[in-house]
Structures are given as C-alpha cells and as structure tokens.
XYZ file of C-alpha atoms in Angstrom:
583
model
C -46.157 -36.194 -46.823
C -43.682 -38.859 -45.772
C -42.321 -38.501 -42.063
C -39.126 -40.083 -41.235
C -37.985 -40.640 -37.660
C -35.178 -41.391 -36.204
C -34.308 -44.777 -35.114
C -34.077 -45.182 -31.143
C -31.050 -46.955 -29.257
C -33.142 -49.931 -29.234
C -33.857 -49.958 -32.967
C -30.540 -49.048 -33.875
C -27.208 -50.949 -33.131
C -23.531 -49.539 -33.655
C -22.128 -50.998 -36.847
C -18.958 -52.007 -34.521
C -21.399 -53.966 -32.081
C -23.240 -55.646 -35.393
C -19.283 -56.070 -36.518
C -17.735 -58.146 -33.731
C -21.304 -59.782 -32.621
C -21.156 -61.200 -36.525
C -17.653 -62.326 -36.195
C -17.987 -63.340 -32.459
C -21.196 -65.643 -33.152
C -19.964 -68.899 -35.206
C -16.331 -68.159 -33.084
C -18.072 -68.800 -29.813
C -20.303 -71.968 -31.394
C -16.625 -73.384 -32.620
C -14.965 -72.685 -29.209
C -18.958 -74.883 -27.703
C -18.258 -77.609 -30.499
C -15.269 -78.170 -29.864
C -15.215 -78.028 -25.998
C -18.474 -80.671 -25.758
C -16.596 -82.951 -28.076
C -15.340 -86.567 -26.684
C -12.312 -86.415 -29.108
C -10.663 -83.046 -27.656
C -6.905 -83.799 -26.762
C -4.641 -81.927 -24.373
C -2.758 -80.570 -27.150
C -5.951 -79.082 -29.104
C -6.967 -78.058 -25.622
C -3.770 -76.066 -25.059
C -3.991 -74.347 -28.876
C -8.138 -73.601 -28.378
C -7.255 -71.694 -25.346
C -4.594 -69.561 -26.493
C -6.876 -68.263 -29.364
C -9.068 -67.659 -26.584
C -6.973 -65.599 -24.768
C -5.498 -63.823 -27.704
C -9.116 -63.123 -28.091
C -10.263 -61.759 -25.361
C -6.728 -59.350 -25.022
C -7.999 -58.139 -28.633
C -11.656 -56.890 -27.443
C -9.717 -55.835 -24.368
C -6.992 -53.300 -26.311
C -10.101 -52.503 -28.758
C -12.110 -51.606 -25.447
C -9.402 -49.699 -23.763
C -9.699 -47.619 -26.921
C -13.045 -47.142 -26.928
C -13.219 -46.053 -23.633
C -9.968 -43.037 -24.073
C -12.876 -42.124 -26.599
C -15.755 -41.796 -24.235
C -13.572 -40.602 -21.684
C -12.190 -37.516 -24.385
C -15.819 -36.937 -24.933
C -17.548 -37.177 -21.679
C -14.289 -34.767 -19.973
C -13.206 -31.679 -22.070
C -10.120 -31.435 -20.028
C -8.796 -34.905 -22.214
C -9.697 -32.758 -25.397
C -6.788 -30.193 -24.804
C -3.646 -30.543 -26.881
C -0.542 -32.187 -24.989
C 1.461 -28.910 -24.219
C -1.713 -27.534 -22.320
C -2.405 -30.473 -20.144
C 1.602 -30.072 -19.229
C 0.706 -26.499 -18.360
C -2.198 -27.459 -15.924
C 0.497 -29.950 -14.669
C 3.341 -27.848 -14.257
C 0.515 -25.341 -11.655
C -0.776 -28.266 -9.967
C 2.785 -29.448 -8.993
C 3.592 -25.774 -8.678
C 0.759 -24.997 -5.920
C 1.948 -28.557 -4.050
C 5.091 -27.111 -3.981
C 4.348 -23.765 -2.427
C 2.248 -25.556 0.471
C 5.638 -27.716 0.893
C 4.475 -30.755 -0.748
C 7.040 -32.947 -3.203
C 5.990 -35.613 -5.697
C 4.043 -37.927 -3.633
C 0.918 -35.317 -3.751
C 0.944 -34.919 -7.519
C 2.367 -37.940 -8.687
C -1.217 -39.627 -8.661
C -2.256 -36.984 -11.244
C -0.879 -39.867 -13.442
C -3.689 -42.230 -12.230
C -6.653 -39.134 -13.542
C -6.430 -41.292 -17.461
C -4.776 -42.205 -19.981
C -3.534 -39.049 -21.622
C -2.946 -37.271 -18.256
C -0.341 -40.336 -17.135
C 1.492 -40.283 -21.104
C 2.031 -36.664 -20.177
C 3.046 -36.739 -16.917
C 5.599 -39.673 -17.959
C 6.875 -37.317 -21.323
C 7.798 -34.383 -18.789
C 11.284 -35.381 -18.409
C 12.442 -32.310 -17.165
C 9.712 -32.324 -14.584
C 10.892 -35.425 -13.127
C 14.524 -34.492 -13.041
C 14.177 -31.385 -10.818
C 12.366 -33.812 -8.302
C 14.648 -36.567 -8.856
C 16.405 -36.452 -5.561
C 13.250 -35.228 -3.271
C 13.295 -36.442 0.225
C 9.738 -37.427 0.398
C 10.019 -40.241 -1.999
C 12.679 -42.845 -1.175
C 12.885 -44.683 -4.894
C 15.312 -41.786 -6.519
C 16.540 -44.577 -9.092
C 12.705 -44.690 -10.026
C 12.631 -40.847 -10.740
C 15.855 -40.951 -12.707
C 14.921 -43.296 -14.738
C 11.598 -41.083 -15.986
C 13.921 -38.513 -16.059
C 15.618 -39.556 -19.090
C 18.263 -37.480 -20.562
C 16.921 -34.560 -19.020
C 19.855 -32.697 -16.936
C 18.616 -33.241 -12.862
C 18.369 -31.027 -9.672
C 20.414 -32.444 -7.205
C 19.301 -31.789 -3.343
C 20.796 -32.777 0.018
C 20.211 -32.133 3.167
C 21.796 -32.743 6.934
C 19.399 -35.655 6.935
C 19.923 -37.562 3.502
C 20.942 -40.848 3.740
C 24.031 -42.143 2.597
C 22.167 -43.961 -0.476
C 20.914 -40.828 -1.583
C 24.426 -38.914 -1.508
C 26.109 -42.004 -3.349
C 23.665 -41.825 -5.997
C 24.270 -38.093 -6.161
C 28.217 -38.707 -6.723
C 26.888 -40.878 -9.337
C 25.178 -38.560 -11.229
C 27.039 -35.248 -10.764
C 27.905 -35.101 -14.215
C 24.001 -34.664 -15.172
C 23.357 -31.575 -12.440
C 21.993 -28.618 -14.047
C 21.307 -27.095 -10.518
C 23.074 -28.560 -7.214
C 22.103 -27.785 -3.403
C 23.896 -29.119 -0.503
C 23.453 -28.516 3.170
C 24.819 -30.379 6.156
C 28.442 -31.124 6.564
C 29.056 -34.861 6.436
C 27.211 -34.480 3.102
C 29.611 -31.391 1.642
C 32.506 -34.015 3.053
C 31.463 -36.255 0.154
C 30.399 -33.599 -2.599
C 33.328 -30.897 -2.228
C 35.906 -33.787 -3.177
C 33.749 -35.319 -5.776
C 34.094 -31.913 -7.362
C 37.728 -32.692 -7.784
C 38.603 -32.591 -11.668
C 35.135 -32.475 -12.681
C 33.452 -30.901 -15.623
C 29.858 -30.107 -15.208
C 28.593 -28.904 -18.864
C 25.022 -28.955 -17.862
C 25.633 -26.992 -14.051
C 23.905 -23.391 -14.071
C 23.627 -23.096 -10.029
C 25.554 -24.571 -7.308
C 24.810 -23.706 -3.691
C 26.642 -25.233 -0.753
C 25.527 -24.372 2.237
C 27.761 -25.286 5.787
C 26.304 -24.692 9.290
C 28.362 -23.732 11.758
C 28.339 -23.160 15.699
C 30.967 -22.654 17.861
C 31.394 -26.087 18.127
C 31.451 -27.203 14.712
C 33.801 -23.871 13.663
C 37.249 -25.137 13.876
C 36.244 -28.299 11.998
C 37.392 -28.996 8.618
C 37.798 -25.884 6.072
C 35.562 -26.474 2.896
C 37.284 -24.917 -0.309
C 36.420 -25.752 -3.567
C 39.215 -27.572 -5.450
C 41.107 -25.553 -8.367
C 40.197 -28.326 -10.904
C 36.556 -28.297 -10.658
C 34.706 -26.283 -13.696
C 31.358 -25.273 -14.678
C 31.775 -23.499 -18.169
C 27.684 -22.744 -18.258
C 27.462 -21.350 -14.325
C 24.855 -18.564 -13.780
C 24.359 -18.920 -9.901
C 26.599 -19.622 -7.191
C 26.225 -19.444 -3.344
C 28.734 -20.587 -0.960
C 28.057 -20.387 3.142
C 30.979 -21.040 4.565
C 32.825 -22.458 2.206
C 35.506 -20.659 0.930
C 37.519 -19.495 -2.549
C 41.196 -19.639 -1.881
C 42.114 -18.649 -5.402
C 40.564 -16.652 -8.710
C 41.953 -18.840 -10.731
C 39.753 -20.900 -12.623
C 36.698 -18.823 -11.633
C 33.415 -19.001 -13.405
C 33.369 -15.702 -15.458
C 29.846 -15.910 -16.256
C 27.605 -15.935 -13.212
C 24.501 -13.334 -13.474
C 24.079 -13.874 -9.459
C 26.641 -14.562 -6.264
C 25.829 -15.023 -2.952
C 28.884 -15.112 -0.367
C 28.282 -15.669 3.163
C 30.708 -16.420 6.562
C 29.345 -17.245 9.766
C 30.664 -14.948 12.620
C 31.249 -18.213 14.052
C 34.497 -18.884 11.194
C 37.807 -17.381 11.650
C 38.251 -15.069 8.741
C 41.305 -16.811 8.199
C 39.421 -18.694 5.765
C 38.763 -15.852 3.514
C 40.453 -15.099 -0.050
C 43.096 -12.440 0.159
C 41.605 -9.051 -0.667
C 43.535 -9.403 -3.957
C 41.752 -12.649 -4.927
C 38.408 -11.181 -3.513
C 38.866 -8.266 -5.395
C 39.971 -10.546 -8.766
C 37.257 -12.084 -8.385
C 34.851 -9.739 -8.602
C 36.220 -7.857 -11.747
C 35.460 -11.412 -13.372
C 32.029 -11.313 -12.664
C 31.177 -8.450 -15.294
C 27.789 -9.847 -16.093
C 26.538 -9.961 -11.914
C 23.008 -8.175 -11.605
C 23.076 -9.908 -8.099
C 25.359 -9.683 -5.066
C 25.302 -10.782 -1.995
C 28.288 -10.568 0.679
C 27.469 -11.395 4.165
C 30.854 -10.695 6.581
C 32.764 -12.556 3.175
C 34.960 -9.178 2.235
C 38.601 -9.350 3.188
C 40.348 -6.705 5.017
C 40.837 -4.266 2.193
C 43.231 -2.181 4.527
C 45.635 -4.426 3.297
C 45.869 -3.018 0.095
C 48.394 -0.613 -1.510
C 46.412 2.717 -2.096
C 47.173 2.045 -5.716
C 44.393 -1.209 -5.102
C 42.309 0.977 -3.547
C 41.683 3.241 -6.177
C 41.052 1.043 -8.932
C 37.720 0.537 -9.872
C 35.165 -2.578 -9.942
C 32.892 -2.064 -13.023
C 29.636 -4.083 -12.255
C 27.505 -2.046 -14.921
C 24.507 -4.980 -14.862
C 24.646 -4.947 -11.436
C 20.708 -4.735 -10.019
C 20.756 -5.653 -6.496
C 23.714 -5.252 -4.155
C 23.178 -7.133 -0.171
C 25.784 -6.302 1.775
C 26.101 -7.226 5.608
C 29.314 -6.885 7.481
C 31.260 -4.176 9.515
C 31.047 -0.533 8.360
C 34.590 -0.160 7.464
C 34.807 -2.532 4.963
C 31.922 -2.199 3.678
C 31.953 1.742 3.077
C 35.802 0.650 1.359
C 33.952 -1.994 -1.271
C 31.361 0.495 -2.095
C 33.959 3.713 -3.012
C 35.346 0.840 -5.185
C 32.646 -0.339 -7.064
C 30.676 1.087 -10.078
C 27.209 0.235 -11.022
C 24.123 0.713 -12.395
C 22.142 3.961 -11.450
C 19.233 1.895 -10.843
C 20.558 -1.174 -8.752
C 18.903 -1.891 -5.353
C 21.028 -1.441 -2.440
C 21.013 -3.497 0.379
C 23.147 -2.540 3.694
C 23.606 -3.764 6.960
C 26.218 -3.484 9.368
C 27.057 -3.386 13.265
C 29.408 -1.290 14.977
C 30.152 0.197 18.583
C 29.685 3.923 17.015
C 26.302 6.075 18.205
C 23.136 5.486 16.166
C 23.768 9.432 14.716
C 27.174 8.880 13.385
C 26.114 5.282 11.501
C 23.232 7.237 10.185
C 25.952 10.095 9.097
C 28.416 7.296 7.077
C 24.896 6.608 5.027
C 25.872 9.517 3.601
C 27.844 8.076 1.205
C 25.457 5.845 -0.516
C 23.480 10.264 -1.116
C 24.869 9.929 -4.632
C 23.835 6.588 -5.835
C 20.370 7.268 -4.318
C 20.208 10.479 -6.530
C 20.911 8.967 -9.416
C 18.279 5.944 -8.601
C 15.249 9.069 -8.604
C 16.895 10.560 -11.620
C 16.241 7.417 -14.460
C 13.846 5.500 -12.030
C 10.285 5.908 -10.438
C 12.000 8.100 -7.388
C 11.840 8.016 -3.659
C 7.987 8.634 -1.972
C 7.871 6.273 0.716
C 9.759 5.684 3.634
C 9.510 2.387 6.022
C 11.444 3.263 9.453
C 11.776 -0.387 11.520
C 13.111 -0.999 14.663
C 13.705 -2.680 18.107
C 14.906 -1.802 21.246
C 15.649 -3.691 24.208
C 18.552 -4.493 26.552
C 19.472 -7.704 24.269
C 18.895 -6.296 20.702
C 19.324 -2.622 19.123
C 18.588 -1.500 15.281
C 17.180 0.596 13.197
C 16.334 -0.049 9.753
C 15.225 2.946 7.075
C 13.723 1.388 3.796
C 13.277 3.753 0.918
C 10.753 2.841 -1.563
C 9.710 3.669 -5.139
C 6.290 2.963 -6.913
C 6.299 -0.140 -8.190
C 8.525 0.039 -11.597
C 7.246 -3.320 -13.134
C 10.382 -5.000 -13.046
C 12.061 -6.633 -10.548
C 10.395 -8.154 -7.046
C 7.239 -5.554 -5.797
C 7.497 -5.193 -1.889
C 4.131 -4.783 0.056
C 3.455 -3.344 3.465
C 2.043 -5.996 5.667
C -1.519 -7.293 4.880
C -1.280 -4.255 2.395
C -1.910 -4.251 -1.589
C 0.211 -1.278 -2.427
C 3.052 -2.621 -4.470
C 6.371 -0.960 -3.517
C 10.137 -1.225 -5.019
C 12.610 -1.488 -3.012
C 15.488 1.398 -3.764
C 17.694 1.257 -0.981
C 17.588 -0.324 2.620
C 19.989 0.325 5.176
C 19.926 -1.593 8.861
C 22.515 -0.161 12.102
C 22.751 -2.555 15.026
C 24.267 -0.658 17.522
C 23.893 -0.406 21.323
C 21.075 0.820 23.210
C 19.869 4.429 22.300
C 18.071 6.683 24.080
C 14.585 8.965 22.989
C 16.751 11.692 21.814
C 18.781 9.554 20.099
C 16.402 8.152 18.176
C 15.208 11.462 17.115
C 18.014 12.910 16.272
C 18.802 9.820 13.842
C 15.585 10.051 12.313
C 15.723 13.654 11.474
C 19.371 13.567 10.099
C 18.539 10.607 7.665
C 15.603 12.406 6.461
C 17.988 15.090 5.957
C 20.226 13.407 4.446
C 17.877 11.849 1.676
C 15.739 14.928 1.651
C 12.641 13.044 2.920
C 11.033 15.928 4.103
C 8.199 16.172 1.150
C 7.453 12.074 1.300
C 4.087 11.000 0.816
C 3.847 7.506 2.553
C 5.615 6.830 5.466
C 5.459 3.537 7.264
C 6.899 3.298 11.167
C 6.868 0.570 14.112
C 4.854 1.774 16.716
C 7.249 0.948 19.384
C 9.818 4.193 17.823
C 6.928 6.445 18.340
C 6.520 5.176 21.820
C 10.286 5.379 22.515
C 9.856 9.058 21.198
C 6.524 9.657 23.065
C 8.298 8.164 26.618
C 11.131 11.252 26.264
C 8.619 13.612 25.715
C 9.321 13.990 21.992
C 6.674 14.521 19.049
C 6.281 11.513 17.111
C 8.596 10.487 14.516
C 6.087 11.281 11.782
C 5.915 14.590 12.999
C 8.320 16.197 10.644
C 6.662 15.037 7.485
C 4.414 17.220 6.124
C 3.306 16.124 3.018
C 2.196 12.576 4.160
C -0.712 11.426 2.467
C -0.598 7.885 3.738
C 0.900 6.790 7.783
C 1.229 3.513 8.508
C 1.801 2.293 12.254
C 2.600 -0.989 12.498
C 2.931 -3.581 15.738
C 0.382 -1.213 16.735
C -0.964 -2.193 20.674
C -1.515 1.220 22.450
C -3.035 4.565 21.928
C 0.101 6.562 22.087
C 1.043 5.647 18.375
C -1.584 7.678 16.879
C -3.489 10.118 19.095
C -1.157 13.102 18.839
C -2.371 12.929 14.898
C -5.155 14.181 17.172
C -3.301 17.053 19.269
C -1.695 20.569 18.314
C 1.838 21.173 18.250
C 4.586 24.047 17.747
C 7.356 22.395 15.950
C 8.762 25.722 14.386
C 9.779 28.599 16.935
C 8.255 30.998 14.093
C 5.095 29.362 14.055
C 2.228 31.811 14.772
C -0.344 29.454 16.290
C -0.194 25.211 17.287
C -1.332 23.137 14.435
C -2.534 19.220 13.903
C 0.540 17.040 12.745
C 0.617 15.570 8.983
C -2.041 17.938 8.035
C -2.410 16.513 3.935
C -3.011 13.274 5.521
C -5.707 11.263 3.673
C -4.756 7.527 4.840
C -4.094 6.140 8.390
C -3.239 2.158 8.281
C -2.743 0.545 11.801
C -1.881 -2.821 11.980
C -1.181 -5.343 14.983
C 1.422 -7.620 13.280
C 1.894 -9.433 16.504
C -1.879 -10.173 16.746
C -2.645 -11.135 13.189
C 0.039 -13.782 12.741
C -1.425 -15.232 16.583
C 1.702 -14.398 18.125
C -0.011 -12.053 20.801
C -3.289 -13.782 21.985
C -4.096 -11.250 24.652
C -4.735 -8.068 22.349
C -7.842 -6.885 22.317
C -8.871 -3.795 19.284
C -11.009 -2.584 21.632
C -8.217 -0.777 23.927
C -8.012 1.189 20.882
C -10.970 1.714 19.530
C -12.143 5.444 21.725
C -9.013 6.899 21.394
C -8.955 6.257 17.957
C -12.211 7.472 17.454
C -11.642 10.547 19.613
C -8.552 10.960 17.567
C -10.096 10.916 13.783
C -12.980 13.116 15.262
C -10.634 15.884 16.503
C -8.587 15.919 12.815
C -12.415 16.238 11.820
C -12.818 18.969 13.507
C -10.110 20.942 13.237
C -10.632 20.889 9.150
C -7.554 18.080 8.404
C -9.956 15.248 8.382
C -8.686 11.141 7.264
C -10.850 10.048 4.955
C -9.679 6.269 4.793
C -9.290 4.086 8.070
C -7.174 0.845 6.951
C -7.273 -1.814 10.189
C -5.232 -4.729 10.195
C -6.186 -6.937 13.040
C -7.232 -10.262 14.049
C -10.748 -9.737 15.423
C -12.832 -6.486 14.913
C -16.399 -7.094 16.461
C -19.179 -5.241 13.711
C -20.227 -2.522 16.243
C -16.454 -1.367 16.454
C -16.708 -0.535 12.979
C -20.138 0.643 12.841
C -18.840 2.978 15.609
C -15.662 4.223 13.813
C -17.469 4.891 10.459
C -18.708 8.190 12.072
C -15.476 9.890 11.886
C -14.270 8.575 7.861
C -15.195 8.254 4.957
C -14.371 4.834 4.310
C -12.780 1.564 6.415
C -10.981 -0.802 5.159
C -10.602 -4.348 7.341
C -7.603 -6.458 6.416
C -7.345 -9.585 8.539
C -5.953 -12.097 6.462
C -2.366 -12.351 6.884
C-alpha cells in the first residue's frame, strides 16, 4: 500500500509566489544589466526607473489585497456583510453618544481596516447628523462625507460665528434644526425669512432668558418661512404671532414661555386656539405658561371643541385657571398621558379638589388601558419651596416610555401626574390633601404605593398616622429619601383608624414588599448617612409585623454602603433581601 503525505510549507510554495518569483527573476537581472552597464544614459535612466516604480506600486496594490484577505480570514468580524458592520457602527457611535462623546471617539473606528473605514465613509446619513458637532472644528470636512444626505443642524450659545455662517449656508439641507443662545437665533430666525425647507422634520429654537435679557428683542418666526414635511416643533420663547401658514402636520409640539417674558408676546387666544385645531395629527403636547388668556373669549369660543383624537401625552404647566379652561376644551384619546402642573395662592385641599376634573378622563384611561394600581406621592416642604406631586401609574402597557421607581426594576406607565406648588402647609394639611385625592381617584384598594419619607415625617411631627396608613390593600410600600426611623416603624405599631374598630391593628396588613431607599445617599449627595441608624429599628419593626401574624416577606434596600453583618442581621426577620446600590 502506497502512502501519500502531504507536502509541508517548506516543500510546497504558493503558485502566486512561484508566479511573480518566475516573472520577477530575469526582470530584476535586466534592471542589474542594465544598471552595471557603462553605456546607461540619463534618459534610459529616467524610463528604467519609472518601470521600477510602476513595479513596485503593482506588488504593492496586489499586496494590499492579499492582506484584506488574511485580514477577512484571520478576524470574523471583516466576514460580515456591509449592512451588519453599519449596525455594530451605528451602537458603537450610539454608546459614545450616551456617555456624551461626539465623533472624535468613534471616528477612528475608520482606522480598525479596510472594510470597516469603506463603511464608515458610505454612512452618509451618519455623518450628516454629526455634521455640525462642536467637538470637531472641520464641519466642511463632515459635510463633505455627508453627501446628499439631508444634515442635523446644532448650535449652541457658544458656536462660533464660522459655524453659524456655514449653517445659513446649508439651511436648505436641514432635516432636523436645534438652536440655543440668542446672538445665534439673531442670525437663524431671519434666515428663515422666505425659506422652504423640503427636507425639515424638527425645528427647535430654544431662547434663554433672565430678567436681564427679557425685554430684549422679541423672536417670532416670519410668516414666509415653510416646512411642508414638519413632524416636531419646539419653540422657548419664541413666539407665533399668527396661524397662518402653520405646519398642519406636526405629530409633536412643545411650547414654552419663561416667567421671565411679558405675555405680551403670546398669540391671541384666537390664534392659539387656531392653531391647535390644525394640529389634528399631535400625539404630543407640551405647553409650559404658553396659553393665552382664554377669558377673552366670547362664550361661543369657549364652547367649541379641540378634537386631538391621536393625542398620547398632554404636559401642561401654567396657572390653574387657564389651564382647567384648555382642558374643558379639548377632546382626546381615552388613553393619553396627562401631565399637570400649576401654582396658585389657593390651599393645598382646594388645588387637590380642581383635580377633580381631570376624574373622567382618568376613568376612561382604566376602562381600555392596564388601570390605576400604583400611586407615587412626592413632595417638599420648606420655607423657600412648597409642592406636592401625586403620580398615578399603570403596569407597564408595552407601548410608550416605562417609568421605574428609583434603583427599582418594576416597569411602570405613567397615566396621569399632577404637581401643586402652593405655600407652606401644615401636618393636617397635608393629610387632609392626601386623603381627598385618594378619594377622589378611588385609591383606596391600590396595591403599590410609593411616598417621600419627609411627608410621613411632616405627618408623624403633627401627630398624624402615616400617609400610607389608609391603604389597605398595599402589597408593595416604597419610602424613599429615607434617613430616619420614623418613616417606617409605625408599619410596626397598632392603630385605631376607624371609631368602629373593635380592637388596634398593624397598618397595611396585605403587605408583602417594603423598599427603602436613601436617594440622597446613593447619588453621593449626603456623605454623612450612615444605614446603620436604621438598621434596629428596622429590625425591631419587621420582627413585630412577624409577630403579630402580618409578616414582610421581601426587604428591598437601596443604599450606598450596607456592611455584610447588617444584612446577615436583618435576614432574621424576612424571607428574602434584596440590595440595590447601583444608581
């Protein structure tokens, strides 16, 4: 029997290598004759080494290919078609961007090989929404890759004067425009004049005022500007002073006045109001003290509706008044998000009684959507700053944005949020407002409730029961800013909240979940908490629910620093502890 091996790389030569060392051989001996011979001129001279160099830029080219090769085989990565390497492109630049990088921390992905830098080049559109970056000072340069591609267009307060120029240059290719800082809306408000942006699908100018900068100059946007394909638009303060010529099909508008700017500035109620009716395709609004006084309309006005039917989230933040008289106007979806926030001289009761009127809209929310079993109550209170903020929240739906608790996986939506500055309150107060909203939104059978700390103190210092008191189906409390004792031990006490009550009982008795959390502490803004001036009470507290036959069976901490025999000493008194100290 005949054995055949196979050849080793010593024994065996690529046919290319045989190839070019065949051709190369009596090459090289001409290119020896002829540059040892006596007779060589200046002129053959000059002709021998241009073949030369033609030469050697031909094994060059042919080794440059060779090596994509070896690279492609040696790196799998290379091996991926082109729209996947633009994929792991598009998440690299994507993460850089997050951490608040811009181009100068991915452009040397380009420098990786071959393929990577063709595909990074061929991403047009990739280069025109970076095209006027601040962190890179050649914007021609990023144009120029951009190709056709319709740009992104950012300024701020501190772009040069180069950079706006170029941006007046280029308007005409904007597919998204942002603008802050007012010598630089000085320059692009006029450049709007008689423009047509085909391309445009969001424009946000953005003023900042003070009260020294608020009688300056009044930005409007000129009549003759238009924007046939607009979806976004945000304005802060910069004002409308007409409906005519108004985009008709934005899907989101964001409106905002500085208390600083005379509300002279605003559209009359009649082109505010004209306005909206346009906007029949909005599923986003945002008014933030924008709304006219709508007293001035005749009753007539008043009473005819605004049909926003794809309306999906409605922010509104200005005086109670007007903003109770936009919302008997308007008519939306049952299952839009409601944002509201105003400030007024009236007690913290009677705000909480005009949320009355947002009862129906709420109703209609639980009747076609996941409905109402959490409750967030926020809060401060101080000599300088008063409000109270009630957050009512769905399980999480699967569309839309998904709202967490701090440091807290639960996903949440967001159903209606409504925030009362006001002036300082008192315990009772406080109280009182609680238990009316609850009553109001018929709370009373919630099963997660989340609360600042410092509203149970507030409660605790008038000699009240804790806010959470009154809910008696709560299956999950969560106290946040958490720093003393007092927020959680009467879980740990008896109580007679009903006059017909036969005998004391422990608060929240279907509790199953406590979550404290030290937001302060966690996010190092409150370096001299220590866990451990709660750690006995709170064990003295989850042994007495124990006890008494209402036990918590999950213990969810949220703190900077628990040391290992803290938690080996509360494990006694649960079932199970969850740590969460990553912010």
């Amino acid at each position: 029997m005949t054995v055949t091996t196979s050849p080793t790389s010593q024994e065996a030569e690529s046919p290319v290598v045989t190839s070019i060392e065949a051709i190369a051989a009596p090459r090289l001996q001409h290119f020896d004759n002829l540059v040892s011979s006596p007779l060589l001129n200046g002129v053959y001279a000059r002709t021998t080494e241009d073949s030369l160099v033609e030469d050697i830029a031909c094994l060059r080219s042919l080794a440059a290919r060779l090596s994509l090769r070896l690279n492609r085989l040696r790196c799998p990565i290379m091996r991926l078609p082109p729209e996947i390497i633009q994929l792991i492109i598009y998440a690299v630049v994507d993460a850089v961007e997050r951490s608040s990088g811009g181009p100068k921390h991915w452009m040397p992905l380009g420098r990786v090989c071959h393929i990577f830098r063709t595909t990074l080049l061929g991403m047009h559109a990739l280069w025109a929404r970076n095209a006027f970056t601040s962190d890179f000072a050649a914007n021609e340069q990023l144009l120029e890759r951009a190709h056709d591609a319709p740009i992104v267009i950012k300024l701020s307060p501190i772009s040069s004067l180069a950079r706006l120029e170029l941006a007046l240059q280029h308007l005409h290719r904007a597919r998204e425009i942002v603008i802050a800082g007012n010598i630089q809306l000085n320059t692009i408000i006029p450049g709007l004049h008689e423009q047509c942006l085909p391309s445009l699908k969001s424009l946000k100018l953005r003023r900042d005022t003070n009260f020294r900068t608020a009688a300056e100059t009044v930005y409007s946007i000129p009549q003759t500007f238009s924007a046939p394909n607009l979806r976004h638009l945000e304005f802060r303060n910069v004002f409308v002073q007409s409906s005519q010529c108004w985009p008709t099909n934005l899907v989101s508008l964001k409106l905002h006045r500085s208390s600083h700017t005379d509300v002279s500035h605003l559209p009359s109620p009649e082109s505010f109001l004209d306005i909206l009716r346009s906007c029949v395709n909005l599923s986003e609004l945002e008014l933030k003290d924008y709304i006219p006084d709508l007293a001035q309309l005749s009753e007539a006005e008043r009473n005819n509706p605004i049909s926003l039917t794809s309306l999906r989230r409605l922010n509104v933040d200005q005086d109670r008044v007007n903003t109770l008289r936009l919302w008997r106007m308007l008519v939306i979806s049952p299952s839009a998000v409601l944002k509201i926030a105003w400030e007024d001289e009236q007690s913290l009761e009677a705000h909480v009684e005009e949320a009355s009127a947002f009862l129906a809209h709420v109703a209609a929310y639980n009747a076609v959507m996941p409905p109402v079993v959490s409750l967030q109550i926020l809060g401060m209170h101080s000599e300088s700053d008063n409000w109270l903020s009630f957050e009512l929240l769905g399980a999480y739906c699967g569309t839309g944005d998904a709202q967490r608790l701090k440091f807290s996986d639960v996903e949440w939506t967001n159903i209606a949020a409504f925030t009362f500055v006001t002036d300082l309150w008192t315990g009772d107060e406080l109280a009182s407002a609680i238990a009316r909203f609850s009553s109001i939104f018929q709370l009373s059978q919630i099963l997660h409730l989340s609360i600042d700390s410092d509203i149970v103190e507030c409660l605790s210092e008038a000699g009240l029961p804790p806010s959470y008191a009154h809910f008696k189906a709560l299956q999950t409390l969560h106290l946040s800013f958490c720093k003393t004792p007092d927020a959680f031990t009467p879980l740990g006490e008896l109580y007679t909240l009903e006059p017909s009550a036969s005998a004391p009982t422990m608060l929240c008795p279907a509790l199953k979940t406590l979550y404290i959390s030290n937001d302060d502490a966690i996010e190092d803004t409150d370096e001299s908490f220590s866990f451990s001036t709660l750690l006995y009470s709170l064990h003295e507290t989850l042994s007495k629910r124990s006890e008494s036959g209402v036990p918590v069976n999950v213990l969810e901490l949220a703190f900077d620093t628990i040391e290992e025999s803290d938690r080996e000493y509360l494990s006694g008194v649960v079932d199970e502890i969850i740590f969460r100290t990553d912010p």
